[in-house]
Amino acid sequence: MRPLQRFREALLSIYLYNEHRGYTQLEALERALRAHRPEEHALAGWVHAHAADECRHYKMFRAWFVRRGVMPLCVDASAGYIDRLVQSVTGTAIDGIDLDAAVRDEAELERLLRLIVLTERRGLSQVRALLGAQRLLLDRELRAMFEVIERDEPSHFEPYAGWLVSRGRAVSSFREAAADALTHGAIVAWKLPALVCDPRRQRIAAFPA
């Protein structure tokens, strides 16, 4: 396999994992908000729209693999941006967080929203970096896909940032910003190259639902 082709498959395998992880966690967050904070209908609506976008992006990346007749490379939570960020900030794996309890606690809900803001801002920055290097890394098809994400991304953090600011809350803390930088560095400088260079890496047997 050509190096560029391998890079694209590794990159999109990581994106596929993250988009799936993102929309399923957001759907769970929306359910918790509607159950325990019915007065926050606007916030729940933003989460609903955000989840729908992430699901659409996931299907876009899945279709890219289907068109090529290949399956994505196996990746796990170590390639998951939100997985690593949540673990770093809270000391708990994302699956270990009780969202029902978290949304009932004002401070915990604010922290969840700050982490989403950090994740999505970083996502926009990374997409713009990829588009800036498109002659080297992206063909026309991939460029069109990442342009979709670039257009969608601001709506994935601006409403939450506005919600926090309207309550006089910080949009991020020093510790969370540091964790964001370390998470980004770990995936870009270590996880992605390792995935590209591992010839024994297996492929997933089926796409996650």
PDB file of C-alpha atoms in Angstrom, residues 15-114:
ATOM      1  CA  TYR A  15     -12.095  10.322  12.589  1.00  0.00           C
ATOM      2  CA  LEU A  16     -14.638   7.532  12.185  1.00  0.00           C
ATOM      3  CA  TYR A  17     -14.057   6.395  15.774  1.00  0.00           C
ATOM      4  CA  ASN A  18     -14.306   9.929  17.127  1.00  0.00           C
ATOM      5  CA  GLU A  19     -17.448  10.874  15.216  1.00  0.00           C
ATOM      6  CA  HIS A  20     -19.197   7.697  16.384  1.00  0.00           C
ATOM      7  CA  ARG A  21     -18.017   8.244  19.935  1.00  0.00           C
ATOM      8  CA  GLY A  22     -19.128  11.842  19.747  1.00  0.00           C
ATOM      9  CA  TYR A  23     -22.682  11.360  18.555  1.00  0.00           C
ATOM     10  CA  THR A  24     -23.453   8.422  20.850  1.00  0.00           C
ATOM     11  CA  GLN A  25     -22.198  10.321  23.911  1.00  0.00           C
ATOM     12  CA  LEU A  26     -24.091  13.449  22.884  1.00  0.00           C
ATOM     13  CA  GLU A  27     -27.285  11.458  22.470  1.00  0.00           C
ATOM     14  CA  ALA A  28     -26.810  10.142  26.016  1.00  0.00           C
ATOM     15  CA  LEU A  29     -26.195  13.690  27.258  1.00  0.00           C
ATOM     16  CA  GLU A  30     -29.376  14.920  25.565  1.00  0.00           C
ATOM     17  CA  ARG A  31     -31.408  12.168  27.230  1.00  0.00           C
ATOM     18  CA  ALA A  32     -29.977  13.104  30.621  1.00  0.00           C
ATOM     19  CA  LEU A  33     -30.686  16.804  30.079  1.00  0.00           C
ATOM     20  CA  ARG A  34     -34.273  16.228  29.038  1.00  0.00           C
ATOM     21  CA  ALA A  35     -34.853  13.912  32.002  1.00  0.00           C
ATOM     22  CA  HIS A  36     -33.244  16.032  34.715  1.00  0.00           C
ATOM     23  CA  ARG A  37     -33.156  19.606  33.396  1.00  0.00           C
ATOM     24  CA  PRO A  38     -36.345  20.022  31.351  1.00  0.00           C
ATOM     25  CA  GLU A  39     -36.046  23.790  31.750  1.00  0.00           C
ATOM     26  CA  GLU A  40     -32.826  23.685  29.681  1.00  0.00           C
ATOM     27  CA  HIS A  41     -34.713  22.970  26.464  1.00  0.00           C
ATOM     28  CA  ALA A  42     -32.457  25.251  24.418  1.00  0.00           C
ATOM     29  CA  LEU A  43     -29.325  23.491  25.656  1.00  0.00           C
ATOM     30  CA  ALA A  44     -30.855  20.091  24.953  1.00  0.00           C
ATOM     31  CA  GLY A  45     -31.768  21.304  21.466  1.00  0.00           C
ATOM     32  CA  TRP A  46     -28.182  22.361  20.771  1.00  0.00           C
ATOM     33  CA  VAL A  47     -26.954  18.961  21.928  1.00  0.00           C
ATOM     34  CA  HIS A  48     -29.534  17.244  19.700  1.00  0.00           C
ATOM     35  CA  ALA A  49     -28.425  19.209  16.627  1.00  0.00           C
ATOM     36  CA  HIS A  50     -24.784  18.614  17.476  1.00  0.00           C
ATOM     37  CA  ALA A  51     -25.337  14.849  17.775  1.00  0.00           C
ATOM     38  CA  ALA A  52     -27.139  14.808  14.434  1.00  0.00           C
ATOM     39  CA  ASP A  53     -24.181  16.523  12.763  1.00  0.00           C
ATOM     40  CA  GLU A  54     -21.694  14.102  14.316  1.00  0.00           C
ATOM     41  CA  CYS A  55     -23.811  11.159  13.152  1.00  0.00           C
ATOM     42  CA  ARG A  56     -23.894  12.613   9.634  1.00  0.00           C
ATOM     43  CA  HIS A  57     -20.116  13.030   9.680  1.00  0.00           C
ATOM     44  CA  TYR A  58     -19.708   9.440  10.880  1.00  0.00           C
ATOM     45  CA  LYS A  59     -21.831   8.188   7.989  1.00  0.00           C
ATOM     46  CA  MET A  60     -19.804  10.334   5.576  1.00  0.00           C
ATOM     47  CA  PHE A  61     -16.553   8.723   6.699  1.00  0.00           C
ATOM     48  CA  ARG A  62     -18.128   5.257   6.712  1.00  0.00           C
ATOM     49  CA  ALA A  63     -19.267   5.757   3.121  1.00  0.00           C
ATOM     50  CA  TRP A  64     -15.698   6.671   2.130  1.00  0.00           C
ATOM     51  CA  PHE A  65     -14.505   3.245   3.263  1.00  0.00           C
ATOM     52  CA  VAL A  66     -17.491   1.459   1.719  1.00  0.00           C
ATOM     53  CA  ARG A  67     -16.786   3.040  -1.669  1.00  0.00           C
ATOM     54  CA  ARG A  68     -13.262   1.624  -1.522  1.00  0.00           C
ATOM     55  CA  GLY A  69     -14.298  -1.821  -0.388  1.00  0.00           C
ATOM     56  CA  VAL A  70     -12.068  -1.717   2.692  1.00  0.00           C
ATOM     57  CA  MET A  71     -12.793  -1.582   6.413  1.00  0.00           C
ATOM     58  CA  PRO A  72     -11.309   0.985   8.779  1.00  0.00           C
ATOM     59  CA  LEU A  73      -8.281   0.132  10.871  1.00  0.00           C
ATOM     60  CA  CYS A  74      -8.974  -0.933  14.439  1.00  0.00           C
ATOM     61  CA  VAL A  75      -8.633   1.950  16.862  1.00  0.00           C
ATOM     62  CA  ASP A  76      -9.705   2.232  20.478  1.00  0.00           C
ATOM     63  CA  ALA A  77     -10.124   4.873  23.157  1.00  0.00           C
ATOM     64  CA  SER A  78      -6.428   5.736  22.951  1.00  0.00           C
ATOM     65  CA  ALA A  79      -7.284   7.410  19.618  1.00  0.00           C
ATOM     66  CA  GLY A  80     -10.420   9.011  21.006  1.00  0.00           C
ATOM     67  CA  TYR A  81     -10.043  12.721  21.602  1.00  0.00           C
ATOM     68  CA  ILE A  82     -12.902  13.054  24.062  1.00  0.00           C
ATOM     69  CA  ASP A  83     -11.916   9.756  25.705  1.00  0.00           C
ATOM     70  CA  ARG A  84      -8.415  10.977  26.430  1.00  0.00           C
ATOM     71  CA  LEU A  85      -9.484  14.484  27.413  1.00  0.00           C
ATOM     72  CA  VAL A  86     -12.132  13.304  29.859  1.00  0.00           C
ATOM     73  CA  GLN A  87      -9.756  10.756  31.380  1.00  0.00           C
ATOM     74  CA  SER A  88      -7.044  13.382  31.756  1.00  0.00           C
ATOM     75  CA  VAL A  89      -9.286  16.014  33.335  1.00  0.00           C
ATOM     76  CA  THR A  90     -11.553  13.864  35.504  1.00  0.00           C
ATOM     77  CA  GLY A  91      -9.447  10.756  36.133  1.00  0.00           C
ATOM     78  CA  THR A  92     -12.438   8.697  34.977  1.00  0.00           C
ATOM     79  CA  ALA A  93     -13.066   6.952  31.682  1.00  0.00           C
ATOM     80  CA  ILE A  94     -15.916   8.546  29.762  1.00  0.00           C
ATOM     81  CA  ASP A  95     -17.997   5.375  30.064  1.00  0.00           C
ATOM     82  CA  GLY A  96     -17.632   5.626  33.833  1.00  0.00           C
ATOM     83  CA  ILE A  97     -19.311   9.029  34.036  1.00  0.00           C
ATOM     84  CA  ASP A  98     -22.887   8.997  35.325  1.00  0.00           C
ATOM     85  CA  LEU A  99     -24.454  11.557  33.017  1.00  0.00           C
ATOM     86  CA  ASP A 100     -27.712  11.616  34.965  1.00  0.00           C
ATOM     87  CA  ALA A 101     -25.817  12.644  38.091  1.00  0.00           C
ATOM     88  CA  ALA A 102     -23.510  14.973  36.159  1.00  0.00           C
ATOM     89  CA  VAL A 103     -26.287  17.069  34.614  1.00  0.00           C
ATOM     90  CA  ARG A 104     -27.998  17.458  37.997  1.00  0.00           C
ATOM     91  CA  ASP A 105     -24.790  18.973  39.408  1.00  0.00           C
ATOM     92  CA  GLU A 106     -24.231  22.514  38.118  1.00  0.00           C
ATOM     93  CA  ALA A 107     -20.436  22.369  38.394  1.00  0.00           C
ATOM     94  CA  GLU A 108     -20.248  18.977  36.676  1.00  0.00           C
ATOM     95  CA  LEU A 109     -22.520  20.069  33.853  1.00  0.00           C
ATOM     96  CA  GLU A 110     -20.399  23.158  33.322  1.00  0.00           C
ATOM     97  CA  ARG A 111     -17.268  21.020  33.192  1.00  0.00           C
ATOM     98  CA  LEU A 112     -18.850  18.694  30.626  1.00  0.00           C
ATOM     99  CA  LEU A 113     -19.733  21.664  28.444  1.00  0.00           C
ATOM    100  CA  ARG A 114     -16.239  23.121  28.783  1.00  0.00           C
TER     101      ARG A 114
END
